[in-house]
Coordinates of C-alpha atoms in Angstrom, one line a residue:
Chain P
X1 CA 0.0 0.0 0.0
X2 CA 2.9 2.4 0.8
X3 CA 4.4 1.8 -2.6
X4 CA 1.1 2.5 -4.3
X5 CA 0.8 5.8 -2.4
X6 CA 4.3 6.8 -3.3
X7 CA 3.6 6.1 -7.0
X8 CA 0.4 8.2 -6.9
X9 CA 2.3 11.1 -5.5
X10 CA 5.0 10.7 -8.1
X11 CA 2.5 10.5 -10.9
X12 CA 0.9 13.8 -9.8
X13 CA 4.3 15.4 -9.7
X14 CA 5.2 14.2 -13.2
X15 CA 1.9 15.6 -14.5
X16 CA 2.6 19.0 -13.0
X17 CA 6.0 19.0 -14.5
X18 CA 4.6 18.0 -17.9
X19 CA 6.6 14.8 -18.1
X20 CA 3.5 12.7 -18.7
X21 CA -0.1 13.5 -19.5
X22 CA -3.1 12.4 -17.5
X23 CA -4.0 9.5 -19.8
X24 CA -0.5 7.9 -19.3
X25 CA -0.7 8.5 -15.6
X26 CA -3.9 6.6 -15.4
X27 CA -2.5 3.7 -17.4
X28 CA 0.5 3.5 -15.0
X29 CA -1.7 3.8 -12.0
X30 CA -4.0 1.1 -13.1
X31 CA -1.1 -1.2 -14.0
X32 CA 0.3 -1.0 -10.5
X33 CA -2.8 -0.5 -8.5
X34 CA -3.8 -3.0 -5.8
X35 CA -6.9 -5.1 -6.7
X36 CA -8.8 -3.4 -4.0
X37 CA -8.3 0.0 -5.6
X38 CA -9.6 -0.9 -8.9
X39 CA -13.1 0.4 -9.3
X40 CA -15.4 -1.3 -11.8
X41 CA -17.8 1.5 -12.7
X42 CA -20.0 -1.0 -14.5
X43 CA -20.2 -3.2 -11.4
X44 CA -21.1 -0.2 -9.2
X45 CA -23.9 0.9 -11.6
X46 CA -25.4 -2.6 -11.9
X47 CA -25.1 -3.2 -8.1
X48 CA -26.6 0.2 -7.4
X49 CA -29.6 -0.6 -9.7
X50 CA -30.0 -3.9 -7.9
X51 CA -29.9 -2.2 -4.5
X52 CA -32.5 0.3 -5.8
X53 CA -34.8 -2.4 -7.0
X54 CA -34.5 -4.3 -3.7
X55 CA -35.3 -1.1 -1.8
X56 CA -38.3 -0.3 -4.0
X57 CA -39.5 -3.9 -3.6
X58 CA -39.4 -3.4 0.2
X59 CA -41.3 -0.2 -0.1
X60 CA -43.9 -1.9 -2.3
X61 CA -44.3 -4.7 0.3
X62 CA -44.8 -2.1 3.0
X63 CA -47.3 -0.3 0.8
X64 CA -49.5 -3.4 0.8
X65 CA -50.4 -2.4 4.4
X66 CA -50.1 -5.6 6.2
X67 CA -52.8 -5.2 8.8
X68 CA -52.5 -8.8 9.8
X69 CA -49.7 -7.5 12.0
X70 CA -50.4 -5.3 14.9
X71 CA -48.8 -1.9 15.4
X72 CA -45.7 -2.9 17.4
X73 CA -45.1 -5.8 14.9
X74 CA -45.3 -3.4 12.0
X75 CA -43.0 -1.0 13.7
X76 CA -40.5 -3.8 14.3
X77 CA -40.7 -4.8 10.6
X78 CA -40.1 -1.1 9.7
X79 CA -36.9 -1.0 11.7
X80 CA -35.6 -4.4 10.5
X81 CA -34.0 -3.3 7.2
X82 CA -32.2 -0.5 9.0
X83 CA -30.9 -2.9 11.6
X84 CA -29.7 -5.3 8.9
X85 CA -27.9 -2.6 7.1
X86 CA -26.3 -1.4 10.3
X87 CA -25.2 -4.9 11.0
X88 CA -23.7 -5.3 7.6
X89 CA -21.8 -2.0 8.0
X90 CA -20.5 -3.1 11.3
X91 CA -19.3 -6.4 9.8
X92 CA -17.7 -4.5 7.0
X93 CA -15.8 -2.3 9.3
X94 CA -14.6 -5.2 11.4
X95 CA -13.5 -7.2 8.4
X96 CA -12.0 -4.1 6.7
X97 CA -14.2 -4.3 3.6
X98 CA -13.3 -1.1 1.8
X99 CA -14.3 -1.8 -1.8
X100 CA -16.3 1.0 -3.5
X101 CA -18.9 -1.6 -4.7
X102 CA -19.6 -2.5 -1.1
X103 CA -19.8 1.0 0.2
X104 CA -22.0 2.4 -2.6
X105 CA -24.5 -0.4 -2.6
X106 CA -24.8 -0.6 1.1
X107 CA -25.3 3.2 1.3
X108 CA -28.1 3.0 -1.2
X109 CA -29.9 0.2 0.6
X110 CA -29.4 1.9 4.0
X111 CA -30.8 5.2 2.7
X112 CA -33.8 3.5 1.2
X113 CA -34.4 1.6 4.4
X114 CA -34.4 4.8 6.5
X115 CA -36.9 6.3 4.1
X116 CA -39.1 3.2 4.2
X117 CA -38.9 3.0 8.0
X118 CA -40.1 6.5 8.5
X119 CA -42.8 6.1 5.9
X120 CA -44.0 2.9 7.4
X121 CA -44.1 4.4 11.0
X122 CA -46.1 7.3 9.6
X123 CA -48.4 4.9 7.8
X124 CA -48.8 2.5 10.8
X125 CA -49.8 5.3 13.1
X126 CA -51.9 7.2 10.4
X127 CA -49.8 10.2 11.1
X128 CA -50.7 13.3 9.1
X129 CA -48.1 15.9 8.3
X130 CA -46.4 17.1 5.2
X131 CA -44.2 15.5 2.7
X132 CA -41.6 18.2 3.4
X133 CA -41.4 17.2 7.0
X134 CA -40.9 13.6 6.2
X135 CA -38.3 14.4 3.6
X136 CA -36.4 16.6 6.0
X137 CA -36.2 13.8 8.5
X138 CA -35.0 11.3 5.9
X139 CA -32.5 13.8 4.6
X140 CA -30.9 14.4 7.9
X141 CA -30.9 10.7 8.9
X142 CA -29.2 9.7 5.6
X143 CA -26.4 12.3 5.7
X144 CA -24.4 10.7 8.5
X145 CA -24.6 7.4 6.6
X146 CA -23.1 8.9 3.5
X147 CA -20.2 10.4 5.4
X148 CA -19.6 7.3 7.3
X149 CA -19.6 5.0 4.3
X150 CA -17.7 7.5 2.2
X151 CA -20.2 7.1 -0.6
X152 CA -19.6 9.4 -3.5
X153 CA -22.5 8.7 -5.8
X154 CA -25.1 8.9 -3.1
X155 CA -23.3 11.9 -1.7
X156 CA -23.6 13.7 -5.0
X157 CA -27.2 12.7 -5.5
X158 CA -28.1 13.8 -1.9
X159 CA -27.9 17.4 -3.0
X160 CA -31.2 16.8 -4.8
X161 CA -33.0 16.4 -1.5
X162 CA -32.6 20.1 -0.3
X163 CA -33.9 21.3 -3.7
X164 CA -37.0 19.1 -3.6
X165 CA -37.5 20.0 0.1
X166 CA -37.4 23.7 -0.8
X167 CA -39.8 23.3 -3.6
X168 CA -42.3 21.3 -1.4
X169 CA -42.1 24.0 1.3
X170 CA -42.6 26.8 -1.1
X171 CA -45.3 25.4 -3.4
X172 CA -47.0 22.8 -1.3
X173 CA -46.8 24.2 2.2
X174 CA -46.8 27.9 1.1
X175 CA -44.1 28.6 3.7
X176 CA -42.4 32.0 3.8
X177 CA -40.0 32.0 0.8
X178 CA -37.0 33.8 2.1
X179 CA -36.5 31.7 5.2
X180 CA -37.3 28.5 3.3
X181 CA -34.8 29.2 0.5
X182 CA -32.1 30.2 2.9
X183 CA -32.5 27.1 5.0
X184 CA -32.6 25.0 1.8
X185 CA -29.4 26.5 0.7
X186 CA -27.8 25.8 4.1
X187 CA -28.9 22.2 3.7
X188 CA -27.6 22.2 0.2
X189 CA -24.2 23.4 1.4
X190 CA -24.0 20.2 3.5
X191 CA -23.5 18.2 0.4
X192 CA -20.4 20.0 -0.8
X193 CA -17.8 18.9 1.7
X194 CA -18.5 15.3 0.6
X195 CA -17.4 16.2 -2.9
X196 CA -14.4 18.2 -1.7
X197 CA -13.3 15.1 0.3
X198 CA -13.7 13.0 -2.9
X199 CA -11.6 15.2 -5.2
X200 CA -8.8 15.5 -2.6
X201 CA -8.4 11.7 -2.6
X202 CA -6.3 10.0 -5.3
X203 CA -8.8 8.3 -7.6
X204 CA -9.1 7.2 -11.1
X205 CA -9.7 9.6 -13.9
X206 CA -13.0 7.8 -14.9
X207 CA -14.4 8.2 -11.4
X208 CA -13.3 11.9 -11.3
X209 CA -15.0 12.6 -14.6
X210 CA -18.2 10.8 -13.7
X211 CA -18.5 12.6 -10.4
X212 CA -17.7 15.9 -12.1
X213 CA -20.5 15.3 -14.5
X214 CA -23.0 14.4 -11.8
X215 CA -22.1 17.3 -9.5
X216 CA -21.5 19.7 -12.4
X217 CA -25.2 19.3 -13.3
X218 CA -26.8 18.9 -9.9
X219 CA -25.1 21.8 -8.1
X220 CA -25.7 24.7 -10.5
X221 CA -29.2 23.5 -11.5
X222 CA -30.2 22.8 -7.9
X223 CA -28.9 26.1 -6.6
X224 CA -30.4 28.1 -9.5
X225 CA -33.8 26.4 -8.9
X226 CA -33.8 27.4 -5.2
X227 CA -32.8 31.0 -5.9
X228 CA -35.5 31.0 -8.6
X229 CA -38.0 30.2 -5.9
X230 CA -36.9 33.4 -4.1
X231 CA -37.5 35.7 -7.1
X232 CA -40.2 33.8 -8.9
X233 CA -42.9 36.4 -8.3
X234 CA -40.8 39.2 -9.9
X235 CA -38.8 37.4 -12.6
X236 CA -39.5 36.9 -16.3
X237 CA -37.8 34.7 -18.9
X238 CA -34.7 37.0 -19.4
X239 CA -34.4 37.3 -15.6
X240 CA -34.5 33.5 -15.2
X241 CA -31.9 33.0 -17.8
X242 CA -29.7 35.7 -16.2
X243 CA -30.1 34.0 -12.8
X244 CA -29.2 30.5 -14.1
X245 CA -26.3 32.0 -16.1
X246 CA -24.9 33.9 -13.1
X247 CA -24.9 30.7 -11.0
X248 CA -23.4 28.8 -13.9
X249 CA -20.7 31.5 -14.2
X250 CA -19.8 31.2 -10.5
X251 CA -19.5 27.4 -10.8
X252 CA -17.5 27.8 -14.1
X253 CA -15.1 30.1 -12.2
X254 CA -14.7 27.5 -9.4
X255 CA -14.1 24.9 -12.1
X256 CA -11.4 27.1 -13.6
X257 CA -9.6 27.6 -10.3
X258 CA -10.0 24.0 -9.1
X259 CA -9.3 22.5 -12.6
X260 CA -12.6 20.7 -13.0
X261 CA -13.0 20.8 -16.9
X262 CA -16.3 18.8 -16.9
X263 CA -17.9 21.4 -14.7
X264 CA -17.2 24.1 -17.3
X265 CA -18.9 22.0 -20.0
X266 CA -21.9 21.4 -17.7
X267 CA -22.2 25.1 -17.0
X268 CA -22.2 25.8 -20.7
X269 CA -24.8 23.2 -21.3
X270 CA -27.0 24.7 -18.6
X271 CA -26.8 28.1 -20.1
X272 CA -27.5 26.7 -23.5
X273 CA -30.5 24.8 -22.3
X274 CA -31.9 28.0 -20.7
X275 CA -31.4 29.9 -23.9
X276 CA -33.0 27.3 -26.2
X277 CA -36.5 28.9 -26.0
X278 CA -35.2 32.3 -27.0
X279 CA -35.7 32.0 -30.8
X280 CA -39.4 31.4 -30.2
X281 CA -40.2 34.0 -27.5
X282 CA -40.9 37.6 -28.1
X283 CA -39.3 38.6 -24.8
X284 CA -36.3 36.5 -25.6
X285 CA -34.5 38.9 -27.9
X286 CA -31.8 40.0 -25.5
X287 CA -31.2 36.4 -24.5
X288 CA -31.1 35.4 -28.1
X289 CA -28.3 37.8 -29.1
X290 CA -26.4 37.1 -25.9
X291 CA -26.5 33.4 -26.6
X292 CA -25.4 34.0 -30.2
X293 CA -22.4 35.8 -28.9
X294 CA -21.6 33.1 -26.3
X295 CA -21.9 30.4 -29.0
X296 CA -19.5 32.3 -31.2
X297 CA -17.0 32.7 -28.4
X298 CA -17.2 29.0 -27.4
X299 CA -16.7 27.9 -31.0
X300 CA -13.8 30.2 -31.5
X301 CA -12.2 29.1 -28.3
X302 CA -12.7 25.5 -29.3
X303 CA -11.0 26.1 -32.7
X304 CA -8.1 27.9 -31.1
X305 CA -7.5 25.2 -28.5
X306 CA -8.5 22.4 -30.9
X307 CA -11.0 21.0 -28.4
X308 CA -13.6 19.1 -30.4
X309 CA -16.1 19.1 -27.5
X310 CA -16.1 22.9 -27.2
X311 CA -16.4 23.3 -31.0
X312 CA -19.4 20.9 -31.0
X313 CA -21.1 22.7 -28.2
X314 CA -20.6 26.1 -29.8
X315 CA -21.7 25.0 -33.2
X316 CA -24.7 23.2 -31.8
X317 CA -25.7 26.4 -30.0
X318 CA -25.2 28.5 -33.1
X319 CA -27.2 26.1 -35.3
X320 CA -30.0 25.8 -32.8
X321 CA -30.3 29.6 -32.5
X322 CA -30.1 30.3 -36.2
X323 CA -32.2 27.4 -37.3
X324 CA -34.7 28.1 -34.6
X325 CA -35.3 31.6 -35.9
X326 CA -35.3 30.3 -39.4
X327 CA -37.8 27.6 -38.6
X328 CA -40.1 30.1 -37.0
X329 CA -40.1 32.3 -40.1
X330 CA -42.3 32.0 -43.2
X331 CA -39.8 30.5 -45.5
X332 CA -40.9 27.5 -47.5
X333 CA -40.5 24.0 -46.2
X334 CA -38.1 23.2 -49.1
X335 CA -35.8 25.9 -48.0
X336 CA -36.1 24.8 -44.4
X337 CA -35.3 21.2 -45.4
X338 CA -32.2 22.3 -47.3
X339 CA -31.0 24.4 -44.4
X340 CA -31.4 21.5 -42.0
X341 CA -29.5 19.0 -44.3
X342 CA -26.7 21.6 -44.8
X343 CA -26.4 22.1 -41.1
X344 CA -26.2 18.4 -40.4
X345 CA -23.5 18.0 -43.1
X346 CA -21.6 20.9 -41.7
X347 CA -21.6 19.4 -38.2
X348 CA -20.4 16.0 -39.6
X349 CA -17.7 17.7 -41.6
X350 CA -16.4 19.7 -38.6
X351 CA -16.2 16.5 -36.5
X352 CA -14.4 14.5 -39.3
X353 CA -11.9 17.3 -39.9
X354 CA -11.0 17.8 -36.3
X355 CA -11.0 14.1 -35.5
X356 CA -8.5 13.6 -38.4
X357 CA -6.4 16.5 -37.1
X358 CA -6.3 15.0 -33.7
X359 CA -5.4 11.6 -35.0
X360 CA -2.6 13.0 -37.0
X361 CA -1.3 14.7 -33.9
X362 CA -2.3 18.2 -35.0
X363 CA -3.0 19.9 -31.6
Chain O
X1 CA -7.1 3.2 15.2
X2 CA -9.1 4.1 12.1
X3 CA -11.1 0.8 12.4
X4 CA -11.9 1.6 16.0
X5 CA -13.0 5.2 15.1
X6 CA -15.2 3.9 12.3
X7 CA -16.9 1.4 14.6
X8 CA -17.5 4.1 17.2
X9 CA -18.9 6.5 14.6
X10 CA -21.1 3.7 13.2
X11 CA -22.5 3.0 16.7
X12 CA -23.2 6.7 17.2
X13 CA -25.0 7.0 13.8
X14 CA -27.0 3.8 14.6
X15 CA -28.0 5.3 18.0
X16 CA -29.2 8.5 16.4
X17 CA -31.2 6.7 13.7
X18 CA -32.8 4.1 16.0
X19 CA -33.3 6.8 18.5
X20 CA -35.1 9.0 16.0
X21 CA -37.3 6.2 14.7
X22 CA -38.0 4.9 18.3
X23 CA -38.9 8.4 19.4
X24 CA -41.5 8.6 16.6
X25 CA -42.9 5.2 17.4
X26 CA -43.2 5.9 21.2
X27 CA -44.7 9.4 20.6
X28 CA -47.4 8.2 18.3
X29 CA -48.1 5.0 20.3
X30 CA -48.7 7.3 23.3
X31 CA -51.0 9.5 21.2
X32 CA -53.0 6.5 20.0
X33 CA -53.3 4.9 23.4
X34 CA -53.7 7.9 25.7
X35 CA -54.8 10.8 23.5
X36 CA -58.2 12.5 23.9
X37 CA -60.7 11.0 21.5
X38 CA -62.4 13.5 19.1
X39 CA -64.9 12.6 16.5
X40 CA -65.8 14.6 13.4
X41 CA -68.2 13.9 10.5
X42 CA -66.2 13.0 7.4
X43 CA -66.3 12.1 3.7
X44 CA -63.7 9.8 2.2
X45 CA -62.5 8.4 -1.1
X46 CA -59.8 5.9 -2.1
X47 CA -56.7 7.1 -4.0
X48 CA -53.5 5.2 -4.1
X49 CA -49.9 5.9 -5.1
X50 CA -46.9 3.6 -5.6
X51 CA -45.1 4.6 -2.4
X52 CA -48.0 4.9 0.1
X53 CA -50.2 2.1 -1.2
X54 CA -53.9 2.5 -0.8
X55 CA -55.4 4.9 1.6
X56 CA -58.7 6.6 2.3
X57 CA -58.5 10.3 1.7
X58 CA -60.6 11.7 4.5
X59 CA -62.2 15.1 4.3
X60 CA -62.8 16.6 7.7
X61 CA -63.5 20.2 7.8
X62 CA -64.7 22.5 10.4
X63 CA -65.2 26.3 10.8
X64 CA -64.8 28.4 13.9
X65 CA -64.1 32.0 14.9
X66 CA -60.5 33.2 14.3
X67 CA -59.1 35.5 16.9
X68 CA -55.5 36.2 15.8
X69 CA -53.3 38.8 14.1
X70 CA -54.1 38.2 10.5
X71 CA -56.5 40.8 9.2
X72 CA -57.1 39.8 5.6
X73 CA -58.4 36.8 3.6
X74 CA -55.6 34.3 3.7
X75 CA -55.1 30.8 2.5
X76 CA -53.2 27.9 3.8
X77 CA -51.9 29.6 6.9
X78 CA -50.9 27.7 10.1
X79 CA -53.2 28.2 13.1
X80 CA -54.0 26.7 16.4
X81 CA -57.5 25.3 16.9
X82 CA -59.2 24.7 20.3
X83 CA -61.3 21.5 20.2
X84 CA -64.3 20.6 22.4
X85 CA -64.5 16.8 22.3
X86 CA -68.2 16.8 23.1
X87 CA -69.1 20.3 21.7
X88 CA -70.8 19.3 18.5
X89 CA -74.1 17.7 17.7
X90 CA -74.8 13.9 18.2
X91 CA -71.7 13.5 20.4
X92 CA -69.3 14.8 17.8
X93 CA -66.5 17.2 18.5
X94 CA -66.3 20.8 17.5
X95 CA -63.5 23.3 16.9
X96 CA -64.6 26.3 19.1
X97 CA -62.0 28.9 18.2
X98 CA -58.7 29.5 16.3
X99 CA -55.8 31.7 17.2
X100 CA -52.2 32.2 16.3
X101 CA -51.1 30.4 19.4
X102 CA -52.8 28.5 22.3
X103 CA -54.3 31.1 24.5
X104 CA -55.6 29.2 27.4
X105 CA -55.8 25.7 28.8
X106 CA -57.8 23.2 26.8
X107 CA -57.3 20.9 23.9
X108 CA -55.4 22.8 21.3
X109 CA -54.3 21.3 18.0
X110 CA -51.9 22.8 15.5
X111 CA -53.5 23.0 12.1
X112 CA -50.7 23.5 9.4
X113 CA -53.1 24.8 6.8
X114 CA -56.3 26.8 7.3
X115 CA -58.2 29.3 5.2
X116 CA -59.2 32.6 6.9
X117 CA -61.8 35.0 5.7
X118 CA -64.1 37.7 7.0
X119 CA -67.6 36.7 8.1
X120 CA -69.0 39.2 5.6
X121 CA -68.3 38.3 2.0
X122 CA -68.1 40.8 -0.9
X123 CA -71.6 39.9 -2.0
X124 CA -72.9 41.3 1.3
X125 CA -72.0 44.8 0.2
X126 CA -75.1 47.0 -0.1
X127 CA -75.8 48.9 -3.3
X128 CA -75.1 52.4 -2.2
X129 CA -72.4 51.5 0.3
X130 CA -69.0 52.9 -0.2
X131 CA -65.9 50.7 -0.3
X132 CA -64.5 52.2 2.9
X133 CA -67.7 51.8 4.8
X134 CA -68.1 48.2 3.6
X135 CA -64.5 47.4 4.4
X136 CA -65.0 48.8 7.9
X137 CA -68.1 46.7 8.4
X138 CA -66.3 43.7 7.1
X139 CA -63.5 44.1 9.6
X140 CA -65.9 44.5 12.4
X141 CA -67.7 41.3 11.4
X142 CA -64.7 39.3 12.5
X143 CA -62.9 36.4 10.8
X144 CA -63.6 32.7 10.6
X145 CA -61.2 29.9 9.9
X146 CA -61.9 26.9 7.8
X147 CA -59.7 24.1 9.1
X148 CA -58.9 20.7 7.8
X149 CA -57.7 17.8 9.9
X150 CA -55.2 15.0 8.9
X151 CA -56.6 13.3 5.9
X152 CA -55.0 10.0 5.2
X153 CA -56.2 6.7 6.6
X154 CA -54.0 3.8 5.4
X155 CA -55.6 0.4 5.0
X156 CA -55.0 -3.0 3.3
X157 CA -55.1 -2.8 -0.5
X158 CA -57.5 -5.7 -0.6
X159 CA -60.2 -3.9 1.3
X160 CA -59.6 -0.3 0.3
X161 CA -62.0 -0.2 -2.6
X162 CA -64.8 -1.9 -0.6
X163 CA -64.2 0.5 2.2
X164 CA -64.6 3.4 -0.2
X165 CA -67.9 1.9 -1.5
X166 CA -69.3 1.6 2.1
X167 CA -68.5 5.2 2.9
X168 CA -70.0 6.5 -0.3
X169 CA -73.3 4.6 0.5
X170 CA -73.4 5.6 4.1
X171 CA -71.8 9.0 3.8
X172 CA -74.0 10.7 6.4
X173 CA -73.0 8.2 9.0
X174 CA -69.2 8.3 8.5
X175 CA -67.3 9.6 11.5
X176 CA -63.5 10.1 11.6
X177 CA -62.0 9.3 15.0
X178 CA -58.9 11.2 16.1
X179 CA -56.7 11.0 19.1
X180 CA -55.3 14.3 20.2
X181 CA -52.1 14.7 22.2
X182 CA -49.0 16.9 22.1
X183 CA -51.1 19.4 20.1
X184 CA -51.4 17.0 17.2
X185 CA -54.3 15.0 16.0
X186 CA -53.8 11.4 14.7
X187 CA -56.6 9.7 12.7
X188 CA -57.2 6.3 14.2
X189 CA -60.3 5.0 12.7
X190 CA -63.4 5.7 10.6
X191 CA -66.6 4.6 12.2
X192 CA -69.9 4.0 10.5
X193 CA -72.9 3.1 12.6
X194 CA -70.7 2.4 15.6
X195 CA -68.5 -0.1 13.6
X196 CA -65.0 0.4 12.4
X197 CA -64.6 0.7 8.6
X198 CA -62.0 -2.1 8.7
X199 CA -64.5 -4.5 10.2
X200 CA -67.3 -3.5 7.8
X201 CA -65.0 -3.9 4.8
X202 CA -64.0 -7.4 5.9
X203 CA -67.6 -8.6 6.3

């Protein structure tokens, strides 16, 4: 294990000095990694789905409302899955099970068990109350599990809870918006240290990129949705786009500082998604022209840096915006058809050209 | 050392989780066993969803005078309602007043969502009455609160539909039974003609 840690440190140093690139570093790391360190993403995904199905099956069984059991018996049945998961975790710690598969799957099962237990208790005792109250309790009870089990996937997905809770409080319960959103954002902030812990650990590039993609979408969208709840009464479409874009810009700045390239792409995609209706809306003119400018900048940047992904995003944005306006106009269908075919051929051509350039080593 | 720390943390987390769930169970068990029984006339129907299974959606509404700080028509505001367990007709209970917080001793229940409105509605305005005069009269008429009690009664999926049918046929006799304690009301049964809906649905 000590040799492996030394190697990881050296690989980081070599990358910083430009001796090797990240792809080569990954290859070397994987070659000399201990079997425990190797994460099979496919196995985690399949295992996670399995755990989710088991959990949903348990919930469905509870939903059948077994009134053949009395209240204390049903309460005991409710707690049983939680007790089993706790016992498995204890066994895992005693036997030093540290594989990512084990931790992620157990965390999913444990989290679902907590949710099912609280729901069944509420159901058994015919407790009224709001969905937001139940969600808050489940949210707070699952957070220590995620920290304890060092689960990354569930930790990233947990950030969705505060967003849903804030929406339920604002729209279902009609709670005061300002306090609710502030509290929701405070809860949301609890998710971030888990991700910081993850990126500080030495881990494979695949896992880093996957987690960047998940958090790069959830964090900006979640935060934007909560802030939108605060200004909803006084905001229109351009205002909403501005809000989402500002939040995305903040996360893009963090991505630049912390070297999280996938976050930048995610932020671009979020801004693009928000600007997609602009060709079709009368009040979207400002957004439309701003998006055109952004698309041109992204495309130019991609060409200069020879980054095919950036070029594609920029070109897709440009094509959507131009063709959107074109499609809305009164030009004949023949002309529209020709325009679409030409755009598609242009995209294909750009991709082929740059893929060939990359293959020939032209960076 | 790390293994020991993890095990200690696990035990702490388990204690918190089991403690929270056990607290819920003990609290509501206490309410169901020792709470003050209150009965209200009700209607019910049988929706279901994939996570909660089948349940009877019970509609129990009552109105009473509101004596709080809100001075305008308001919807879905939290209030406290004082209940008289024997205050209604035919041995039913009645909400006697509502306020922003419990004002005196008695059986007070927290209602998360109530609609408040003035006793006088806009259609009570007289033809030649000015807006200011009517508004003054409206304010003086006082406010009432329309309150709703907890509305979900979970039951076995096999009998849910039959239970709904029984309630629809005998709607005038349906009574929702609540137990009240710790300022909250828990729905424990629906009774028709002195018999529990669960018994009737199984016959």
